[in-house]
């Protein structure tokens, strides 16, 4: 089966490479000529562990190619995956400009039965919108079906998420389209991956509801962490006790400076907007967004208190991306916190294993460093903002010698308070008791 994936951003590139790895003939299409030229030359435009390997492997073996010729790709494909961006508008709703453009182009080039698969995260009703646009703009007698096939890819583990997913959702009213989708994903069916087959609207809502619920868990544990600090309780123990209940689960019960990235903020805002448009406001999701903004401000106050005021202080910051194993700084809570520190008069020295370059235009006054110890040298204190693995085993004796003051504010709870006190640090974390250095 020949497949075209329109859009070679994060979702499109991962989808195309992994479908090719299933044995399909896949062409990734984009109107960005520079990006396509780079992909043809084997250069991957995004940071994602394992992506370069799987792209190069399938390109080398002839199953994956890249093109700017969208018309030919549509005409030669049985399945057309739409994986273009749906950025948020000022009111929180998704901008469907690129989806509309792709639908119009598909209509112009429809030359036989196709399944049009929405992989982009889109509001409920987008499938019906695409269907109407294709119906209006295509020649008579050309059949097609609309499918919603939402992605559940986590940045940093997207390849594994695609090849070994928790579930695959296929939303369509067309039995032929459903069978074609089940054939495309037959390698996963053989592995016993659960499939949810439903209507288009339900499939569209599953993605938004899933991300909104995960964001709710993050905001909830952040509020619990604040309560723990007031009551002298330990949020790590509380979260562990909660997570052992199988009805709750341990994942996403990690306190910190809030959620960020390309999905949770955008999808929760879109979910709120969708609900308002349907006259059924989602009060819990509204509160989730409010708590997330509060979490960033609370972290700023925590840092300011720990430093005895940040004005004039040099602060070493570890972590810029919104999560480890990605260079994505979109709505990163780390960036938001650092901007607040700069606004408060602090000088910033920063390091991140992958996200320095995309952070430069966002933090023009920051000094970016080559490694952890270069960052900490001469600093009045160290703040951990992203939980990269390489930040979990720092040489504390070395840090203590090169820092002006032995202060660590760990907003990801990577270390144990008592152990840090024994190392001679004043250690401030989230939802746990602040520890003073042992003499």
XYZ file of C-alpha atoms in Angstrom:
439
model
C 0.000 0.000 0.000
C 1.228 3.478 -0.857
C 0.815 6.153 1.788
C 1.434 9.879 1.724
C 2.014 11.820 4.926
C 1.387 15.522 4.374
C 3.475 17.519 6.806
C 6.979 16.522 7.916
C 6.983 18.106 11.344
C 7.269 16.126 14.546
C 4.132 14.014 14.118
C 4.386 13.642 10.351
C 8.026 12.595 10.296
C 7.620 10.060 13.094
C 4.421 8.692 11.520
C 5.939 8.374 8.059
C 9.137 6.721 9.271
C 7.305 4.220 11.462
C 4.725 3.313 8.806
C 7.615 2.716 6.416
C 9.157 0.492 9.062
C 5.950 -1.564 8.950
C 6.772 -2.242 5.284
C 4.607 0.423 3.625
C 5.683 2.641 0.744
C 5.560 6.108 2.284
C 6.239 9.564 0.893
C 6.553 12.482 3.286
C 5.329 15.695 1.688
C 5.985 19.288 2.700
C 5.882 22.663 0.946
C 9.058 23.703 2.784
C 11.669 23.052 0.114
C 14.610 23.500 2.483
C 13.222 20.935 4.905
C 12.605 18.394 2.140
C 16.106 18.952 0.747
C 17.560 18.378 4.207
C 15.532 15.196 4.717
C 16.624 13.864 1.327
C 20.210 14.501 2.439
C 19.602 12.533 5.643
C 19.470 15.565 7.943
C 16.764 15.358 10.622
C 15.337 18.797 11.527
C 14.145 17.841 15.041
C 15.731 16.246 18.080
C 14.078 12.919 18.893
C 15.983 9.838 20.107
C 15.983 7.056 17.501
C 14.317 9.091 14.746
C 17.418 9.615 12.629
C 18.166 5.889 12.665
C 14.697 4.800 11.550
C 14.433 7.518 8.874
C 17.796 6.678 7.334
C 17.141 2.928 7.481
C 13.822 3.112 5.625
C 15.069 5.713 3.145
C 18.061 3.509 2.379
C 15.824 0.466 1.879
C 13.524 2.397 -0.471
C 10.349 2.489 1.598
C 10.535 6.134 2.694
C 10.970 9.137 0.410
C 10.363 12.876 0.618
C 8.830 15.297 -1.870
C 7.323 18.740 -2.347
C 5.004 17.391 -5.090
C 1.789 17.040 -3.110
C -0.379 16.463 -6.188
C 1.528 13.376 -7.315
C 1.722 12.029 -3.782
C -2.064 12.269 -3.411
C -2.765 10.699 -6.788
C -0.439 7.747 -6.159
C -1.560 7.003 -2.596
C -4.398 4.958 -1.193
C -4.109 6.503 2.271
C -3.375 10.194 2.849
C -2.350 11.141 6.376
C -2.782 14.796 7.321
C -0.092 15.775 9.838
C 0.095 19.553 9.512
C 0.247 22.032 12.365
C -2.850 23.248 14.198
C -1.408 26.098 16.286
C -3.586 27.814 18.893
C -5.438 31.012 18.118
C -5.692 33.807 20.665
C -8.996 32.412 21.994
C -7.444 28.976 22.606
C -9.100 27.262 19.638
C -7.066 25.406 17.021
C -6.106 27.174 13.796
C -7.241 24.887 10.962
C -5.797 26.963 8.127
C -3.291 24.292 7.077
C -5.866 21.503 7.402
C -8.227 23.418 5.116
C -5.441 23.968 2.578
C -4.590 20.265 2.514
C -8.254 19.278 2.171
C -8.651 21.616 -0.825
C -5.523 20.172 -2.450
C -6.745 16.611 -1.896
C -10.044 17.526 -3.539
C -8.280 18.920 -6.603
C -6.243 15.739 -7.037
C -8.729 13.040 -6.064
C -8.505 10.304 -8.703
C -10.125 7.297 -7.068
C -11.071 5.969 -3.662
C -8.841 7.334 -0.897
C -8.904 7.288 2.852
C -8.113 10.712 4.293
C -6.634 10.210 7.740
C -6.394 13.047 10.238
C -3.276 12.583 12.362
C -3.086 16.219 13.495
C -4.796 17.082 16.753
C -7.983 18.803 15.648
C -11.231 19.922 17.313
C -14.340 17.793 17.165
C -16.081 18.315 13.851
C -12.904 18.674 11.786
C -13.494 15.343 10.074
C -16.883 16.574 8.911
C -15.284 19.838 7.762
C -12.675 17.982 5.702
C -15.369 15.783 4.199
C -17.409 18.789 3.088
C -14.362 20.549 1.593
C -13.299 17.448 -0.354
C -16.864 16.742 -1.467
C -17.312 20.285 -2.754
C -13.968 20.518 -4.532
C -13.512 17.081 -6.093
C -14.761 15.645 -9.400
C -18.023 13.703 -9.262
C -17.762 9.977 -8.794
C -14.501 10.003 -6.815
C -15.010 8.125 -3.559
C -13.255 8.845 -0.296
C -13.611 8.233 3.413
C -12.614 10.282 6.440
C -10.683 8.683 9.298
C -9.614 10.145 12.626
C -6.449 8.439 13.858
C -5.113 10.609 16.714
C -1.486 10.400 17.753
C -0.340 9.761 21.320
C 3.373 10.434 20.897
C 5.456 11.647 23.818
C 8.424 13.779 22.885
C 11.565 11.894 23.814
C 9.998 8.451 23.297
C 7.923 8.935 20.142
C 9.379 6.009 18.172
C 8.641 3.535 20.948
C 5.198 5.076 21.429
C 4.346 4.540 17.764
C 5.793 1.022 17.492
C 4.545 -0.127 20.922
C 1.479 1.978 21.730
C -0.970 1.611 24.595
C -3.779 1.663 22.028
C -4.615 2.658 18.464
C -7.769 4.697 17.853
C -9.492 4.464 14.460
C -12.540 6.645 13.956
C -14.576 6.240 10.779
C -18.105 5.441 9.619
C -16.828 3.674 6.473
C -16.273 -0.118 6.802
C -13.847 -0.170 3.863
C -11.754 2.585 5.431
C -11.787 0.789 8.783
C -10.495 -2.405 7.149
C -7.742 -0.504 5.323
C -6.635 1.127 8.576
C -6.584 -2.213 10.355
C -4.443 -3.540 7.501
C -2.021 -0.608 7.792
C -1.642 -1.284 11.508
C -1.639 -5.090 11.184
C 1.865 -5.419 12.724
C 0.492 -3.876 15.918
C -2.641 -6.020 15.843
C -0.438 -9.111 15.655
C 1.369 -7.895 18.775
C -1.924 -7.683 20.638
C -2.140 -3.890 20.840
C -5.698 -2.848 21.776
C -7.669 -1.120 19.007
C -10.538 1.289 19.586
C -12.762 1.523 16.513
C -15.426 4.189 16.722
C -16.940 7.166 14.924
C -14.939 10.176 13.798
C -16.201 12.576 16.485
C -15.486 10.179 19.354
C -11.974 9.553 18.055
C -11.328 13.291 17.804
C -12.455 13.788 21.396
C -10.367 10.903 22.782
C -7.109 12.789 22.156
C -8.258 16.010 23.834
C -9.833 14.168 26.750
C -6.686 12.083 27.293
C -4.313 15.040 27.365
C -6.652 17.081 29.530
C -6.830 14.267 32.080
C -3.036 13.848 32.182
C -2.662 17.600 32.635
C -5.182 17.363 35.462
C -2.983 14.842 37.279
C -0.004 17.197 37.018
C -1.917 20.204 38.322
C -3.452 18.108 41.092
C -0.123 16.870 42.430
C 1.272 20.409 42.245
C -1.520 21.590 44.514
C -0.892 18.629 46.831
C 2.807 19.582 46.911
C 1.912 23.097 48.043
C -0.286 21.628 50.781
C 2.538 19.283 51.814
C 4.852 22.244 52.344
C 2.253 23.901 54.563
C 1.706 20.731 56.620
C 5.319 19.479 56.749
C 4.400 16.382 54.730
C 6.428 14.743 51.928
C 4.786 14.892 48.491
C 7.003 12.098 47.151
C 5.630 9.704 49.762
C 2.087 10.957 49.240
C 2.383 10.480 45.468
C 3.796 6.985 45.916
C 0.949 6.038 48.220
C -1.558 7.383 45.722
C 0.084 5.830 42.679
C 0.047 2.314 44.094
C -3.728 2.419 43.786
C -4.270 0.906 40.347
C -7.268 3.147 39.795
C -4.937 6.163 40.012
C -1.510 4.995 38.810
C 1.871 6.581 39.494
C 2.524 8.274 36.160
C 2.206 12.066 35.965
C 2.161 12.397 39.743
C 5.430 14.312 39.825
C 5.363 17.863 41.212
C 7.272 20.677 39.571
C 6.922 23.990 37.749
C 3.896 22.884 35.726
C 3.305 21.295 32.331
C 4.437 22.695 28.992
C 5.375 21.589 25.494
C 3.461 21.460 22.250
C 0.497 19.372 23.433
C -0.793 19.792 26.987
C -1.145 23.604 27.061
C -2.569 23.788 23.541
C -4.896 20.813 23.915
C -6.295 21.785 27.308
C -7.047 25.307 26.078
C -8.661 23.888 22.943
C -10.701 21.466 25.066
C -11.983 24.381 27.139
C -12.903 26.305 23.990
C -14.643 23.298 22.428
C -16.693 22.796 25.586
C -17.681 26.465 25.774
C -18.759 26.430 22.141
C -20.929 23.423 22.987
C -22.392 25.274 26.028
C -20.970 22.623 28.373
C -18.100 24.306 30.228
C -15.391 22.039 31.667
C -14.811 23.585 35.080
C -12.127 21.081 36.084
C -10.032 21.747 32.973
C -10.440 25.483 33.505
C -8.999 25.005 36.995
C -6.162 22.854 35.626
C -4.988 25.744 33.458
C -5.269 28.196 36.342
C -3.249 25.916 38.636
C -0.589 25.465 35.963
C 0.001 29.211 35.742
C 0.032 29.437 39.534
C 2.701 26.695 39.676
C 5.162 28.777 37.647
C 4.630 31.843 39.835
C 4.991 29.722 42.971
C 8.334 28.390 41.742
C 9.539 31.954 41.225
C 8.594 32.836 44.806
C 10.300 29.681 46.050
C 13.537 30.617 44.262
C 13.359 34.212 45.452
C 12.890 33.086 49.054
C 15.733 30.557 48.811
C 18.172 33.190 47.520
C 17.004 35.838 49.961
C 15.988 37.924 46.946
C 17.156 37.327 43.375
C 17.993 40.911 42.415
C 21.693 41.097 41.594
C 22.241 37.349 42.063
C 23.925 35.057 39.548
C 21.785 31.941 39.173
C 22.927 28.740 37.479
C 20.049 26.998 35.700
C 20.017 23.378 34.570
C 17.360 22.589 31.978
C 15.594 24.636 29.307
C 13.381 22.157 27.453
C 9.919 21.424 28.819
C 10.940 17.807 29.499
C 14.075 15.666 29.058
C 15.114 14.005 25.770
C 13.784 16.814 23.586
C 14.919 20.226 22.394
C 11.346 21.550 22.470
C 11.023 24.787 24.443
C 7.460 25.607 23.397
C 5.646 26.786 26.524
C 8.448 25.292 28.588
C 7.932 26.086 32.271
C 11.721 26.355 32.514
C 11.730 29.267 30.065
C 8.834 30.937 31.887
C 10.620 30.659 35.238
C 13.908 31.962 33.801
C 12.144 34.961 32.258
C 10.715 35.692 35.683
C 14.165 35.481 37.245
C 15.564 37.886 34.646
C 12.665 40.284 35.260
C 13.548 40.145 38.959
C 17.102 41.292 38.305
C 18.977 37.976 38.267
C 21.852 37.153 35.929
C 21.348 33.731 34.336
C 23.915 31.111 33.398
C 22.175 28.169 31.719
C 22.846 24.697 30.352
C 20.690 22.100 28.608
C 21.916 19.012 26.707
C 19.746 19.755 23.641
C 17.749 22.976 23.922
C 20.331 25.768 24.025
C 19.963 26.878 20.398
C 16.152 27.177 20.386
C 16.392 29.013 23.733
C 18.766 31.752 22.585
C 16.143 34.015 20.987
C 13.842 33.527 23.986
C 16.500 34.414 26.562
C 18.715 37.056 24.915
C 20.429 38.128 28.158
C 21.263 34.635 29.432
C 24.788 33.228 29.279
C 24.697 29.725 27.811
C 27.367 27.346 29.035
C 29.049 24.185 27.786
C 28.298 21.904 30.730
C 26.930 21.729 34.261
C 30.113 22.781 36.024
C 30.839 25.697 33.704
C 27.290 26.843 34.448
C 27.673 26.564 38.227
C 31.095 28.198 38.408
C 30.812 31.383 40.484
C 27.025 31.165 40.802
C 25.165 32.201 43.949
C 23.035 29.089 43.681
C 21.840 26.358 41.321
C 18.273 25.767 40.083
C 17.239 22.466 38.443
C 14.336 23.012 36.033
C 14.321 19.945 33.730
C 14.865 16.349 34.840
C 17.531 15.244 32.350
C 19.166 11.996 33.502
C 22.620 13.551 33.479
C 21.472 15.956 36.207
C 20.658 13.081 38.580
C 24.234 12.201 39.552
C 26.084 15.492 39.848
C 29.454 15.707 41.632
C 28.313 17.567 44.711
C 31.770 18.060 46.191
C 32.880 19.706 42.942
C 29.803 21.944 42.831
C 30.317 23.056 46.408
C 33.855 24.185 45.614
C 33.007 26.229 42.521
C 29.747 27.881 43.654
C 29.754 31.086 45.682
C 27.032 29.705 47.951
C 26.082 26.034 48.566
C 22.431 26.401 47.537
C 20.426 24.096 45.275
C 16.789 24.701 44.391
C 15.596 21.443 42.847
C 12.231 21.961 41.173
C 12.176 18.360 39.906
C 12.985 16.575 43.203
C 15.922 14.657 41.738
C 17.698 14.273 45.088
C 16.943 13.301 48.673
C 16.898 16.250 51.103
C 18.848 14.548 53.905
C 21.585 13.401 51.512
C 21.969 16.900 50.106
C 22.216 18.381 53.579
C 24.928 15.849 54.362
C 26.780 17.046 51.258
C 26.809 20.546 52.756
C 24.055 22.161 50.694
C 21.020 24.137 51.606
C 18.506 22.125 49.602
C 15.090 23.415 48.555
C 12.694 21.126 46.669
C 8.972 20.891 45.884
C 6.500 19.555 48.428
C 9.230 18.557 50.887
C 10.952 20.114 53.876
C 13.833 22.477 53.109
C 17.099 21.074 54.515
C 19.923 23.149 55.899
C 23.553 22.065 55.354
C 25.081 19.859 58.000
C 28.257 21.275 59.471
